[in-house]
XYZ file of C-alpha atoms in Angstrom:
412
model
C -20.090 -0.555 -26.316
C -20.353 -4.214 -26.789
C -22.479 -5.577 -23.787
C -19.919 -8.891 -23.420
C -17.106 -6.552 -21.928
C -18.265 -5.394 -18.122
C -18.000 -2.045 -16.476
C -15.133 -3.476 -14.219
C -13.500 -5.310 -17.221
C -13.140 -1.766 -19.393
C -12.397 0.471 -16.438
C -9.368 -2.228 -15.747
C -7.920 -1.957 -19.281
C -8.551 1.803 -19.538
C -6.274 2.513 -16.375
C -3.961 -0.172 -17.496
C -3.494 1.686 -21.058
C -3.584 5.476 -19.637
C -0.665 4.111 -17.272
C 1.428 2.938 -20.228
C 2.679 6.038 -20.935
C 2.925 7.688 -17.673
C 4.776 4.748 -16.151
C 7.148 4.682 -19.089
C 7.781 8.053 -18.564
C 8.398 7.784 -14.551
C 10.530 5.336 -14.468
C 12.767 6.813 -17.268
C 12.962 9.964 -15.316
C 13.682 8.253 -12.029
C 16.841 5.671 -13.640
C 18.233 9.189 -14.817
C 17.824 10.879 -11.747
C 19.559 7.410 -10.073
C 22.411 8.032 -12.447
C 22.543 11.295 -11.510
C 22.630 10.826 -7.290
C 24.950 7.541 -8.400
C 27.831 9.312 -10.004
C 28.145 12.486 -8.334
C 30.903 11.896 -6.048
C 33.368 11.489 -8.688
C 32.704 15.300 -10.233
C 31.972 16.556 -6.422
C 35.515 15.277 -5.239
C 37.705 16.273 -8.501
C 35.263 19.653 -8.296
C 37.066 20.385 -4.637
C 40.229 19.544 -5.834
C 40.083 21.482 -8.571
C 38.826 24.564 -6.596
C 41.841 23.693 -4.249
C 44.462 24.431 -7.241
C 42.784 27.098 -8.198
C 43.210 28.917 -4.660
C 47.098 28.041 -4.655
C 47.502 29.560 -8.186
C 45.351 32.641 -7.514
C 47.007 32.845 -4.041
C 49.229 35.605 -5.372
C 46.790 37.476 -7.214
C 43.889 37.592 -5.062
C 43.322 38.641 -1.781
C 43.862 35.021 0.631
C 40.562 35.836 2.520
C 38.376 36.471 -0.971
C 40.017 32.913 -2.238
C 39.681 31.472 1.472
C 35.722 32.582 1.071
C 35.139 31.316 -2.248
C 36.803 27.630 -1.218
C 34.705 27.831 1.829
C 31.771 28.317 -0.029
C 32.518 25.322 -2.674
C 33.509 22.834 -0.264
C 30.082 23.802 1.648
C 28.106 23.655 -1.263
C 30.057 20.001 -2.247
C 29.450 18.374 1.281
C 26.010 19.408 1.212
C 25.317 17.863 -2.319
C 27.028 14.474 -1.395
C 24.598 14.384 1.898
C 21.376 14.574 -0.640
C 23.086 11.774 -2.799
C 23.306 9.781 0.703
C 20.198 10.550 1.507
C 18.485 9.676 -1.861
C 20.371 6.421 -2.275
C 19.528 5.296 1.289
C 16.158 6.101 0.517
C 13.559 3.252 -1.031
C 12.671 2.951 -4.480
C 9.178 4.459 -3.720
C 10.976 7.670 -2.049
C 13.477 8.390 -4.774
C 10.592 8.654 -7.329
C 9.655 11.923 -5.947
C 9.974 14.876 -8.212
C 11.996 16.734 -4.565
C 15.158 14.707 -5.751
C 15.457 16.084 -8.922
C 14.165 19.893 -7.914
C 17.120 19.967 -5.240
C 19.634 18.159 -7.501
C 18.814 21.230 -10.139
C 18.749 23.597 -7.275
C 22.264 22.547 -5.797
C 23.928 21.947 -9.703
C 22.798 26.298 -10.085
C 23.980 26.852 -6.892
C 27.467 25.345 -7.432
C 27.348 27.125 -10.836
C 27.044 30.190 -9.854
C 29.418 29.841 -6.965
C 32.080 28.483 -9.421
C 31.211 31.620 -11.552
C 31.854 33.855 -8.923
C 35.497 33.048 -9.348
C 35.442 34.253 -13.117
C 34.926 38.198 -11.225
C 37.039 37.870 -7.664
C 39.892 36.212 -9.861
C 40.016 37.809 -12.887
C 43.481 39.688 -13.141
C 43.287 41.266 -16.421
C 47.026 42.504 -15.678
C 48.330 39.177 -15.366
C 47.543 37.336 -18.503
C 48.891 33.946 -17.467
C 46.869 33.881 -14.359
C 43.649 34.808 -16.554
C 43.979 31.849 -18.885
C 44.847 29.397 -15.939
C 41.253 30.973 -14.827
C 39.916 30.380 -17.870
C 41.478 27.003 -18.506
C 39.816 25.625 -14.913
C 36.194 27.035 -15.290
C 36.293 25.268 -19.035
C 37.667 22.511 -17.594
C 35.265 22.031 -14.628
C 32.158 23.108 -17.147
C 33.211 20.034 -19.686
C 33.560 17.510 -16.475
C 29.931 18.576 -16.087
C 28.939 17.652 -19.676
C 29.756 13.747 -19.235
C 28.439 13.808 -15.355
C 24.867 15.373 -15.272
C 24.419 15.129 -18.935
C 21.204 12.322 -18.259
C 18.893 15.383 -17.873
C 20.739 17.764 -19.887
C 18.836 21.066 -19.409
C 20.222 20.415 -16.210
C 23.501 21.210 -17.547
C 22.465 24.715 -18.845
C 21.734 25.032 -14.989
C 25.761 24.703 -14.460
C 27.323 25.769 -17.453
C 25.855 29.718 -17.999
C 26.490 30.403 -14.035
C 29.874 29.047 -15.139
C 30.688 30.725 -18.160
C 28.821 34.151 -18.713
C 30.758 36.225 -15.886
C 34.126 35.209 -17.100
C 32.821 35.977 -20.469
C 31.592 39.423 -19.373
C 34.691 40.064 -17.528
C 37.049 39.078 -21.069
C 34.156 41.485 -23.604
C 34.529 44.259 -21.361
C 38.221 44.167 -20.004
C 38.805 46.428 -23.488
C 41.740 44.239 -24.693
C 41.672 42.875 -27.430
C 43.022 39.237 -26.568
C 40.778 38.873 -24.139
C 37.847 40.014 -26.654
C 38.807 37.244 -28.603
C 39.603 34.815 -25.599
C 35.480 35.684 -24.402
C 34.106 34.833 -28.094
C 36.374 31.587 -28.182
C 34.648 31.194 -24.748
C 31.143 31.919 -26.034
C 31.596 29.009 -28.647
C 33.201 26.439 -26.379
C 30.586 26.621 -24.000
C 27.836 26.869 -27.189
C 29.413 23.235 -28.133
C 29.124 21.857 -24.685
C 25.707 22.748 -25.101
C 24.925 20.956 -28.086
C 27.064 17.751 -26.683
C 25.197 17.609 -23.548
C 22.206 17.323 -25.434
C 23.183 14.552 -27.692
C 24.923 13.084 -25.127
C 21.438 13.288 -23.156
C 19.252 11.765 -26.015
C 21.675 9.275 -26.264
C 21.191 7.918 -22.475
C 17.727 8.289 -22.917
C 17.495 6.116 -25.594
C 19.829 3.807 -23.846
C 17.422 4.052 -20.744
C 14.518 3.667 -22.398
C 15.193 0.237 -24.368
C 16.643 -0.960 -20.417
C 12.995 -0.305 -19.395
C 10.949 -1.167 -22.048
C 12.952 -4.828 -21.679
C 12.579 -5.093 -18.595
C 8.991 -4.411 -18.554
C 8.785 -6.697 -21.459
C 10.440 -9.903 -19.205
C 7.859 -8.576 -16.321
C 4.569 -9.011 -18.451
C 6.316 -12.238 -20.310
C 6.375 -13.580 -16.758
C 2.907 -12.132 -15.668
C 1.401 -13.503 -18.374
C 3.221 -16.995 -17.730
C 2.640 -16.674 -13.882
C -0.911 -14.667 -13.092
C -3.982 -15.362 -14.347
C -5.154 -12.626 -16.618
C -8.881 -11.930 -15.305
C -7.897 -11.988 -11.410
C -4.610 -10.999 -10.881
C -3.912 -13.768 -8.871
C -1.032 -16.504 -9.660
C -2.195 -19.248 -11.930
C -1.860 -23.397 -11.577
C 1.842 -22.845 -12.786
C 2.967 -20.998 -10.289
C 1.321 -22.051 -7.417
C 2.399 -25.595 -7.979
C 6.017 -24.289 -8.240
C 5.702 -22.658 -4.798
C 3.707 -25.770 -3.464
C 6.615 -27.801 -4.658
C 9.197 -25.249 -2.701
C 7.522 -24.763 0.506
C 6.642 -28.541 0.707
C 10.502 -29.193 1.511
C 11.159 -26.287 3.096
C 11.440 -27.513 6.883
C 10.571 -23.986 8.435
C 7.531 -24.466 8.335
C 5.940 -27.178 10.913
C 2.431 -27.476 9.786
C 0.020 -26.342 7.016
C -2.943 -26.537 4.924
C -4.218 -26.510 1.235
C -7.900 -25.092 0.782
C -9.375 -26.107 -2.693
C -12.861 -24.103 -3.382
C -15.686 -23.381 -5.796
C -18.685 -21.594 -6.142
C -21.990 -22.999 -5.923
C -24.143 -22.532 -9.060
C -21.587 -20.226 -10.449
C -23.204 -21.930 -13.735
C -26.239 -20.470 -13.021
C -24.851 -16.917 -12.669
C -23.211 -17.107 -15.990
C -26.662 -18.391 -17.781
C -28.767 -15.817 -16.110
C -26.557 -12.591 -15.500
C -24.236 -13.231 -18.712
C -20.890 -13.764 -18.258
C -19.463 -10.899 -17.388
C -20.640 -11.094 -14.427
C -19.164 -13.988 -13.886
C -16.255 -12.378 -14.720
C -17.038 -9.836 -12.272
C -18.033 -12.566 -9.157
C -14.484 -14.443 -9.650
C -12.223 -10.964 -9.393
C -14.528 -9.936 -6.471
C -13.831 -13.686 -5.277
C -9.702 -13.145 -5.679
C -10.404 -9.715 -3.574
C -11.912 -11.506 -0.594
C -9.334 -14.366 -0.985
C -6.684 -11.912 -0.717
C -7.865 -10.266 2.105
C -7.954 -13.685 3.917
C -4.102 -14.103 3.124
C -1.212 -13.752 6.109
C 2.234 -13.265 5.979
C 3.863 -16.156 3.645
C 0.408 -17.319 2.300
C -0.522 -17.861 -1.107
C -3.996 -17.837 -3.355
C -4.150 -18.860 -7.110
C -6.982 -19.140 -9.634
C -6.557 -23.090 -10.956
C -9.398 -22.798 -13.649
C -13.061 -22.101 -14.013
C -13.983 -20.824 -10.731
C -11.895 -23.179 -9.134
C -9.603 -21.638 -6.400
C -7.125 -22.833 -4.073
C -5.414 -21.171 -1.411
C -1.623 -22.734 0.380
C -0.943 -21.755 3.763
C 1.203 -22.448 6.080
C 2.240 -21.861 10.219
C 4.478 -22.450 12.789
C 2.583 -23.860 15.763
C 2.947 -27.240 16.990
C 1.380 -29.988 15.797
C -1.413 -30.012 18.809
C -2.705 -27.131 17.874
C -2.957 -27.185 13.586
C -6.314 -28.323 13.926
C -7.598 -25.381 16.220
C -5.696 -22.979 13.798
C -7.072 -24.294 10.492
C -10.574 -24.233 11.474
C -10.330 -20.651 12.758
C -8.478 -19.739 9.400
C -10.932 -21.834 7.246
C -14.188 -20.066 9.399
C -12.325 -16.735 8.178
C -12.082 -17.904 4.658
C -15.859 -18.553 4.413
C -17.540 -15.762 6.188
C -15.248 -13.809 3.573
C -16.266 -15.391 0.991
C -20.103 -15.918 1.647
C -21.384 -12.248 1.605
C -23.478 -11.096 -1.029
C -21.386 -9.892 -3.771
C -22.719 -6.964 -6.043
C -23.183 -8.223 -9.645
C -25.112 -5.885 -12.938
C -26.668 -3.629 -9.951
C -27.941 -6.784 -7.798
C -27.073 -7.758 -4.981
C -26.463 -11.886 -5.300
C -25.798 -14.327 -2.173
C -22.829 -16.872 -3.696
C -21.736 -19.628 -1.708
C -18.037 -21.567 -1.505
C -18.217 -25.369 -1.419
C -14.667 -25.473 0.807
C -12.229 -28.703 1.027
C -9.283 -28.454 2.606
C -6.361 -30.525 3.867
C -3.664 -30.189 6.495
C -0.737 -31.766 6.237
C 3.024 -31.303 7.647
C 5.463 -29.873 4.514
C 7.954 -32.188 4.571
C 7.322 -35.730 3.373
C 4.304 -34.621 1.147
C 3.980 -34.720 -2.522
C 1.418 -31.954 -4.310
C 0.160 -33.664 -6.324
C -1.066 -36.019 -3.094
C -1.955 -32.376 -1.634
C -4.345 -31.115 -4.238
C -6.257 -34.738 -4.665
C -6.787 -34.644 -0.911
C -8.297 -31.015 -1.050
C -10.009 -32.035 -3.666
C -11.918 -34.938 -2.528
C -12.364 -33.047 0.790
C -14.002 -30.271 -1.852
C -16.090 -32.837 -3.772
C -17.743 -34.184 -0.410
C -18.777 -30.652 0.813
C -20.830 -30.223 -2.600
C -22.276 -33.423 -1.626
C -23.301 -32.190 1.414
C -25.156 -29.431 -0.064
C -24.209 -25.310 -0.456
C -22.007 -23.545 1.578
C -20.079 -26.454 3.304
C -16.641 -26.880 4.109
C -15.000 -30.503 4.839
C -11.098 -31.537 6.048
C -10.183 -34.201 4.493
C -10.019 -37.435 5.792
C -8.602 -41.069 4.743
C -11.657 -42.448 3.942
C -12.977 -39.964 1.276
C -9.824 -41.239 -0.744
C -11.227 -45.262 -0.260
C -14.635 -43.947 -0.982
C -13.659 -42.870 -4.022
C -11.839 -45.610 -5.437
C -14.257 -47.505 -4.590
C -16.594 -45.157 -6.714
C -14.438 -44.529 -10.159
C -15.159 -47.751 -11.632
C -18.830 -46.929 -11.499
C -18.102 -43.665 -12.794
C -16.093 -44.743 -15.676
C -18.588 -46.028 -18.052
C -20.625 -42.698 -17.466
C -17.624 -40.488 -18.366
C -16.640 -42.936 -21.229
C -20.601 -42.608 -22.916
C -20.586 -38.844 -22.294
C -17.180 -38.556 -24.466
């Protein structure tokens, strides 16, 4: 294993490609099981009112309280389903990712089944052959309406359509007559090709579902990779300066501040440890940042092992500076334990500068040079300082970039 990649690096991308699959798979299951809880009110309703007819045109064949029973029993088993579709759609996206949806949509879609097939044996009047091929003629059509419904996991269909089908079927092989012989085999082969189309019709919204996902997790790396930095997870210059721009004129916020950081002798690390453990100090870094973070706060990775970290609060004015020293004195004791690096334990300092500043009124770019001269005058002062800015580390300086210029103009 080449000794440039560390342990943290490699376990990262291992998960990341072991989870490519697996998450693929997930969330393909969970959009059909959505468009499964989505449209069944449609077959649930026309189901009831189908069973309904049924009832009136059995009504002089069958005993009223067997028919009364059976409608009884489907309109319970109906109402029951539509509460778990309520139940699953009011439920978060987290929830409705649990394999219990789809066991008890499976489990209600037999139950119905075989209470729809019950009706093939309580109803079947082999005496009154237009009342056995209205029979016949609902169960086939309720068991096609299931084909285009629940067809998005199709074994689930097999759940519905043998329940269905196979008493009725029994009931026309071993009535003895001849018509109905032929009426079960023409039954047996209608309910063969429903089969076959519910798969097909399944593969096809899989397919369908699976290039929706695999685009959409295609625009949500495209914009990771625009928007995060790849080594720490956290957002890069881009995007914080697009939500430093936002929040800057957004007036619900009264007062806030802009931290800009490094480490001290970070340099050093990557000379004498290598740099992967750099690599490994700066993701450990945009852990403890994190953790600093409230409600509405933001951390980014500009470069290097340059940080910065935008947040803002609703107190008055009075009482900013009391607020950003206790959230700066958070930020550094954070920051400043020793951080476990290629089995040592190593003591890394932040150099902090930070500015406060009310949002309106305020330019970034004005933002991030005052955190950043506040930054470069805690280095000054030595490791492991923190300074606010002030108005004369911006006239100190100017005062200082013409000297500098002929030094940065030799050394290009």
């Amino acid at each position: 294993m080449p000794q440039f990649f560390s342990a943290t690096i490699l376990s990262g991308l291992r998960r990341r490609f072991e989870r490519d699959d697996s998450d693929m798979a997930c969330g393909l299951t969970s959009e059909k099981v959505r468009i499964l809880y989505s449209n069944l009110w449609q077959p649930v309703y026309a189901g009831i009112l189908g069973a309904v007819l049924l009832v009136s045109i059995m009504w002089e064949v069958v005993v009223p309280s067997v028919l009364i029973s059976w409608l009884v029993a489907i309109i319970a088993i109906s109402l029951f389903r539509l509460r778990l579709a309520s139940l699953y759609l009011q439920s978060d996206a987290t929830s409705q990712a649990h394999p219990k949806w789809i066991f008890w949509f499976a489990c209600t879609v037999l139950v119905a089944g075989c209470v729809w097939g019950t009706a093939g044996v309580l109803m079947f009047a082999p005496e009154r052959p237009e009342y056995v091929a209205a029979l016949a003629i609902t169960l086939s059509g309720v068991a096609a309406g299931s084909v285009t419904m629940i067809s998005a996991i199709w074994w689930i269909v097999i759940l519905f359509l043998l329940p269905i089908g196979l008493p009725l079927q029994w009931m026309f092989l071993t009535s003895g007559v001849p018509t109905h012989t032929m009426m079960g085999i023409i039954m047996m082969v209608f309910l063969g090709l429903l089969i076959v189309t519910s798969r097909r019709l399944g593969l096809i919204i899989h397919d369908n579902i699976s290039l929706r996902v695999s685009m959409a997790a295609r625009e949500a790396t495209i914009y990771r990779q625009a928007n995060y930095d790849a080594l720490t997870d956290l957002p890069n210059r881009r995007m914080f300066i697009e939500r430093l721009e936002t929040l800057c004129a957004d007036e619900k916020y009264t007062s806030g501040l802009l931290l800009f950081m490094d480490l001290d002798r970070f340099k050093l690390i990557n000379d004498t440890l290598g740099h992967a453990a750099g690599d490994d100090l700066l993701i450990q870094v945009a852990r403890r940042l994190e953790s600093c973070l409230q409600k509405g706060d933001m951390a980014a990775r500009l470069s290097g092992d340059e940080f910065v970290l935008l947040a803002f609060n609703t107190t008055t004015a009075q009482s900013l500076d009391d607020w950003a020293e206790a959230y700066m004195q958070g930020v550094q004791d954070a920051l400043s334990g020793a951080y476990r690096l290629e089995n040592h334990w190593v003591n890394v300092t932040p150099s902090i500068g930070y500015t406060c500043f009310h949002p309106c009124g305020h330019h970034r770019d004005d933002l991030l040079k005052e955190a950043d001269l506040a930054m470069c005058q805690a280095k000054m002062g030595g490791r492991a300082q923190r300074r606010r800015y002030q108005p004369w580390m911006l006239k100190e300086a100017q005062k200082l970039a013409p000297f500098r210029a002929p030094a940065e103009d030799s050394t290009s």
